[in-house]
PDB file of C-alpha atoms in Angstrom:
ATOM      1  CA  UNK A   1     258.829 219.274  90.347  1.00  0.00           C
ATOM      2  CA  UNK A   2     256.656 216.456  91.818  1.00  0.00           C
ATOM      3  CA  UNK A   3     257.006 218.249  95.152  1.00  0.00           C
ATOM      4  CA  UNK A   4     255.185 221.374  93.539  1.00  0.00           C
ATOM      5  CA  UNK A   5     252.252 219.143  92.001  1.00  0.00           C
ATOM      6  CA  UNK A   6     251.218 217.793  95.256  1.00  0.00           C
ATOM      7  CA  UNK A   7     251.379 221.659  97.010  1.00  0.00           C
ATOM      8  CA  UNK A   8     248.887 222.736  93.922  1.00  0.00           C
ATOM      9  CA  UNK A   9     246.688 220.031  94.503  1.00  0.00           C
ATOM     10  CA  UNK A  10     246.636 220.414  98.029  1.00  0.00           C
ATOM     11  CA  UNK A  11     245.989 223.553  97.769  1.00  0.00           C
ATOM     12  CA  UNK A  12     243.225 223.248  94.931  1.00  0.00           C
ATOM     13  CA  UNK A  13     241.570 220.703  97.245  1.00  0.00           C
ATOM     14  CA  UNK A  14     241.623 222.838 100.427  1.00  0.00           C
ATOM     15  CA  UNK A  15     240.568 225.893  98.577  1.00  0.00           C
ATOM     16  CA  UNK A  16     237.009 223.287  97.199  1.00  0.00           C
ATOM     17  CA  UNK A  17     236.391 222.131 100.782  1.00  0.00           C
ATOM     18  CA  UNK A  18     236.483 225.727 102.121  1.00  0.00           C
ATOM     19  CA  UNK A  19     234.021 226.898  99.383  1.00  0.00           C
ATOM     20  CA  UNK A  20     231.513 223.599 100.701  1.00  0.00           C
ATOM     21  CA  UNK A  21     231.583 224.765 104.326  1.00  0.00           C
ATOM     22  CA  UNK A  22     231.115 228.725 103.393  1.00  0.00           C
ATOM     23  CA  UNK A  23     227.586 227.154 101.821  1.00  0.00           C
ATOM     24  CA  UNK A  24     226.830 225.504 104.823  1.00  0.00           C
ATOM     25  CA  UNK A  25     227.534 228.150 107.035  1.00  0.00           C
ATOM     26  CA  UNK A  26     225.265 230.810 104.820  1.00  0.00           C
ATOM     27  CA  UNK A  27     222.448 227.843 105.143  1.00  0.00           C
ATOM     28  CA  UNK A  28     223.117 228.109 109.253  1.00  0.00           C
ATOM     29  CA  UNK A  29     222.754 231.449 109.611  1.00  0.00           C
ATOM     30  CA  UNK A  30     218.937 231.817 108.384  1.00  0.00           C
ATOM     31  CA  UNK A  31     216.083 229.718 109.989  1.00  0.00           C
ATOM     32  CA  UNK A  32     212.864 229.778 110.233  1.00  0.00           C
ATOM     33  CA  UNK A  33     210.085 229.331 112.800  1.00  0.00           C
ATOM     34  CA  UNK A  34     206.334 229.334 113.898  1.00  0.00           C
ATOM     35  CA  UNK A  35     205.378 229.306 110.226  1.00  0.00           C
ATOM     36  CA  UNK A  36     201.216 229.329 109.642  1.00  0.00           C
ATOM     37  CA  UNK A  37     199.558 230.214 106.832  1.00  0.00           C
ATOM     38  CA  UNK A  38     195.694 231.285 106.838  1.00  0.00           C
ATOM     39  CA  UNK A  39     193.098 231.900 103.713  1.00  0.00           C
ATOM     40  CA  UNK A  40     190.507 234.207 103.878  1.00  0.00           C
ATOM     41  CA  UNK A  41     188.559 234.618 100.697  1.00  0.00           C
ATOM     42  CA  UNK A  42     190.951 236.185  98.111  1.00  0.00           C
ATOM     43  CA  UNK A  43     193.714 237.160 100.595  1.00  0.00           C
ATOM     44  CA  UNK A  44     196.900 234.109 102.011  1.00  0.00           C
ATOM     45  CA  UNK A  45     198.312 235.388 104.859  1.00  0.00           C
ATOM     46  CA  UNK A  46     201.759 233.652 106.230  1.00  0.00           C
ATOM     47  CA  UNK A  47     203.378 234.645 109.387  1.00  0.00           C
ATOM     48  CA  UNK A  48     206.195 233.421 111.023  1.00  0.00           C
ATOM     49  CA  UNK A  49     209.664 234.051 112.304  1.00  0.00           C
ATOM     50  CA  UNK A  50     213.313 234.253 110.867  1.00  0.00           C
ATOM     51  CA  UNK A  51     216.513 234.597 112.501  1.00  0.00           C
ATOM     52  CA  UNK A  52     219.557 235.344 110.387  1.00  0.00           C
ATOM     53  CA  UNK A  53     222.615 237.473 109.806  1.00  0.00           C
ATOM     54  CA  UNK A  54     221.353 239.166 107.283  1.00  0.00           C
ATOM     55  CA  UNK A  55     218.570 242.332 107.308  1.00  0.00           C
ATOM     56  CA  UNK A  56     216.423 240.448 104.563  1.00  0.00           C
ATOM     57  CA  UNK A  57     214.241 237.316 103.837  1.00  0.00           C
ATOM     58  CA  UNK A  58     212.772 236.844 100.107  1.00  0.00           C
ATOM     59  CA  UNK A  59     209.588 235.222  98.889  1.00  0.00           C
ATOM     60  CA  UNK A  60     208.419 234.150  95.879  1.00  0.00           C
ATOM     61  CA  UNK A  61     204.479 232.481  94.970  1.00  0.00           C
ATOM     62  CA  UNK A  62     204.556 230.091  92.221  1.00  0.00           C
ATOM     63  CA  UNK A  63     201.845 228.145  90.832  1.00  0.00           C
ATOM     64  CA  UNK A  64     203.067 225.142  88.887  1.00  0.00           C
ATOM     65  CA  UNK A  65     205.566 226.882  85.847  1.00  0.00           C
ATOM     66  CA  UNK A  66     203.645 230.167  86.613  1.00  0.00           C
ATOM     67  CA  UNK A  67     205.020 233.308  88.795  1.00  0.00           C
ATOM     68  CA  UNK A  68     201.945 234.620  90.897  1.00  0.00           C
ATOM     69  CA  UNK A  69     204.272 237.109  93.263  1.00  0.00           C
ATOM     70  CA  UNK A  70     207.784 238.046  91.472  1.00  0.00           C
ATOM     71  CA  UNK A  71     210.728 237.721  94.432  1.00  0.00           C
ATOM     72  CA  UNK A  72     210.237 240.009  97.093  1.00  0.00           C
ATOM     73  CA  UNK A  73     212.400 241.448 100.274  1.00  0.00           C
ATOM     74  CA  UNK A  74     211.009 241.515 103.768  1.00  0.00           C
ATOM     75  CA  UNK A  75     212.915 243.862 105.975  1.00  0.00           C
ATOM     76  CA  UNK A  76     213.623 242.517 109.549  1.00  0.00           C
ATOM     77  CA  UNK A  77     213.880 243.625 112.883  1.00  0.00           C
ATOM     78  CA  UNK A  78     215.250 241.602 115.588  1.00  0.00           C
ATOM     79  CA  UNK A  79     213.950 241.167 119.019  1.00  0.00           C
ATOM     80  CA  UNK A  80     215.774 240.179 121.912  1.00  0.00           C
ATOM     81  CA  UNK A  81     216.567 236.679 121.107  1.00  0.00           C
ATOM     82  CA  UNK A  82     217.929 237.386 117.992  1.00  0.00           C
ATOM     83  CA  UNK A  83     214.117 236.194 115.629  1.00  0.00           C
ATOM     84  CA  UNK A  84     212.413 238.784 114.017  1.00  0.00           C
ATOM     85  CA  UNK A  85     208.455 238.353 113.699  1.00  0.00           C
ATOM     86  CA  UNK A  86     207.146 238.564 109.399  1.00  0.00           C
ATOM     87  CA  UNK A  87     203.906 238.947 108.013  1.00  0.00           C
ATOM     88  CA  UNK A  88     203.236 238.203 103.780  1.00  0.00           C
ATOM     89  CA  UNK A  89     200.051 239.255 103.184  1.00  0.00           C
ATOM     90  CA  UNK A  90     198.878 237.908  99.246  1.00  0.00           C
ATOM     91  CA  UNK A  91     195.676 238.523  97.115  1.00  0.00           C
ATOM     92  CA  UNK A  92     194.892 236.098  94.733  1.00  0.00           C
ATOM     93  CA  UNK A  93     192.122 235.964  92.207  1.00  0.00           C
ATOM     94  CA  UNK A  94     189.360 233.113  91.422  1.00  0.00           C
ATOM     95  CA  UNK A  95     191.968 231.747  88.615  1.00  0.00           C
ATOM     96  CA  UNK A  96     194.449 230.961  91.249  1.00  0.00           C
ATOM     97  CA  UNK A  97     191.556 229.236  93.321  1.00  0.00           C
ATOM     98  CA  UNK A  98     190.058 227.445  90.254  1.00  0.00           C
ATOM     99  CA  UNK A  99     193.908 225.820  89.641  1.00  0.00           C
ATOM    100  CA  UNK A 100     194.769 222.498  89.665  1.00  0.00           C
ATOM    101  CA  UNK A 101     197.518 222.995  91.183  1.00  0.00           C
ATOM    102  CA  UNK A 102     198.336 224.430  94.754  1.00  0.00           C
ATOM    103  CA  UNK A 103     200.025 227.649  94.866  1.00  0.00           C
ATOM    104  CA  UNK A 104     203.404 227.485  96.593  1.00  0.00           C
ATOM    105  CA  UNK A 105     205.019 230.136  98.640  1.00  0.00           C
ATOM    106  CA  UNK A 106     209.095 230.300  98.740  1.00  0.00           C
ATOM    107  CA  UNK A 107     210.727 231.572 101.383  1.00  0.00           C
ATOM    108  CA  UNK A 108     214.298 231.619 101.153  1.00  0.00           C
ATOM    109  CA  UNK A 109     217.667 234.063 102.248  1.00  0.00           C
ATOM    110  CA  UNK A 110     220.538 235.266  99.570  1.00  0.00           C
ATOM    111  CA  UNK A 111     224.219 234.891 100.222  1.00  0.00           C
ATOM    112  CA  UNK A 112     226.630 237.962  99.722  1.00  0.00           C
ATOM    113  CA  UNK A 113     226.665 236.621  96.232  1.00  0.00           C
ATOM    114  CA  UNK A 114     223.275 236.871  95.595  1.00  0.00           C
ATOM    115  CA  UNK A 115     222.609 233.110  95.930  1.00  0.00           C
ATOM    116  CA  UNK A 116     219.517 231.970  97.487  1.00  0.00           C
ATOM    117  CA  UNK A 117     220.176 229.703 100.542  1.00  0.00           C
ATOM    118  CA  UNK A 118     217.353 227.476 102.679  1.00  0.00           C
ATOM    119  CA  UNK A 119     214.466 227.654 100.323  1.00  0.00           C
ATOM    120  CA  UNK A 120     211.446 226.681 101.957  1.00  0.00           C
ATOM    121  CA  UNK A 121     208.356 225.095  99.907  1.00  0.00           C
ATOM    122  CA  UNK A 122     205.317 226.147 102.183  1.00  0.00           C
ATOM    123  CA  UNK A 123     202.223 224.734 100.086  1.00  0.00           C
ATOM    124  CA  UNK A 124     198.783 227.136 100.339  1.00  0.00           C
ATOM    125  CA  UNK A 125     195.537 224.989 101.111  1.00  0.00           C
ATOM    126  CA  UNK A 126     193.080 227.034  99.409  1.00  0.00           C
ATOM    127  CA  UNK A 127     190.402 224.444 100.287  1.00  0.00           C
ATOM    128  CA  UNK A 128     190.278 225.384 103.809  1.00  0.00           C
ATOM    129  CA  UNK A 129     189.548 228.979 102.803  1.00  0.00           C
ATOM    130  CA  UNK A 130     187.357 230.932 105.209  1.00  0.00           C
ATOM    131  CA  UNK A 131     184.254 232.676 103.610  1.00  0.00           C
TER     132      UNK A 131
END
């Protein structure tokens, strides 16, 4: 009986740590590069590059508790070496300007599950909008 005990918890613990490195594998598999973000007048334009396994990135722009830009997919096409070139091209209005707070664009991948993996924080100087 004690025999069996140990082979369940062995096998319970195995079965966590293969779980932690599944994460960190998904978190691997999407980086990003070259980021810049410009403001001209009313429109935030970030471009960079991404290289993952999957077809998709996701964004989201928040602005303190407030959703500006509900998550959206960015379709990706690969070049050569594997990165594949993005543009997010945003409007926002005076209110968004006039804010306290800075706007904040998340960039992020999903696992099979649905889970999002590598967020990225990328802040949006509005002050150093052109006009």
């Amino acid at each position: 009986m004690k025999k069996w005990v140990i082979i369940l918890f062995a096998a319970i613990l195995l079965s966590a740590c293969s779980n932690a490195e599944e994460t960190e594998d998904e978190t691997k598999k999407l980086q990003f590069r070259k980021m810049d973000v410009t403001v001209n007048e009313n429109t935030v334009l970030l471009t960079g590059e991404a290289q993952t396994a999957a077809q998709k990135i996701y964004f989201t722009l928040e602005q303190g508790d407030t959703t500006l830009v509900e998550e959206t997919s960015i379709k990706l096409q690969k070049n050569s070496q594997g990165w594949s070139e993005f543009n997010i091209d945003m409007e926002i209005n005076k209110k968004v300007k006039n804010a306290e707070e800075v706007p904040i664009i998340i960039l992020y991948g999903k696992t099979e599950n649905g889970k999002m993996v590598n967020k990225n924080h990328i802040p949006v100087d509005l002050s150093s909008s052109e006009k």
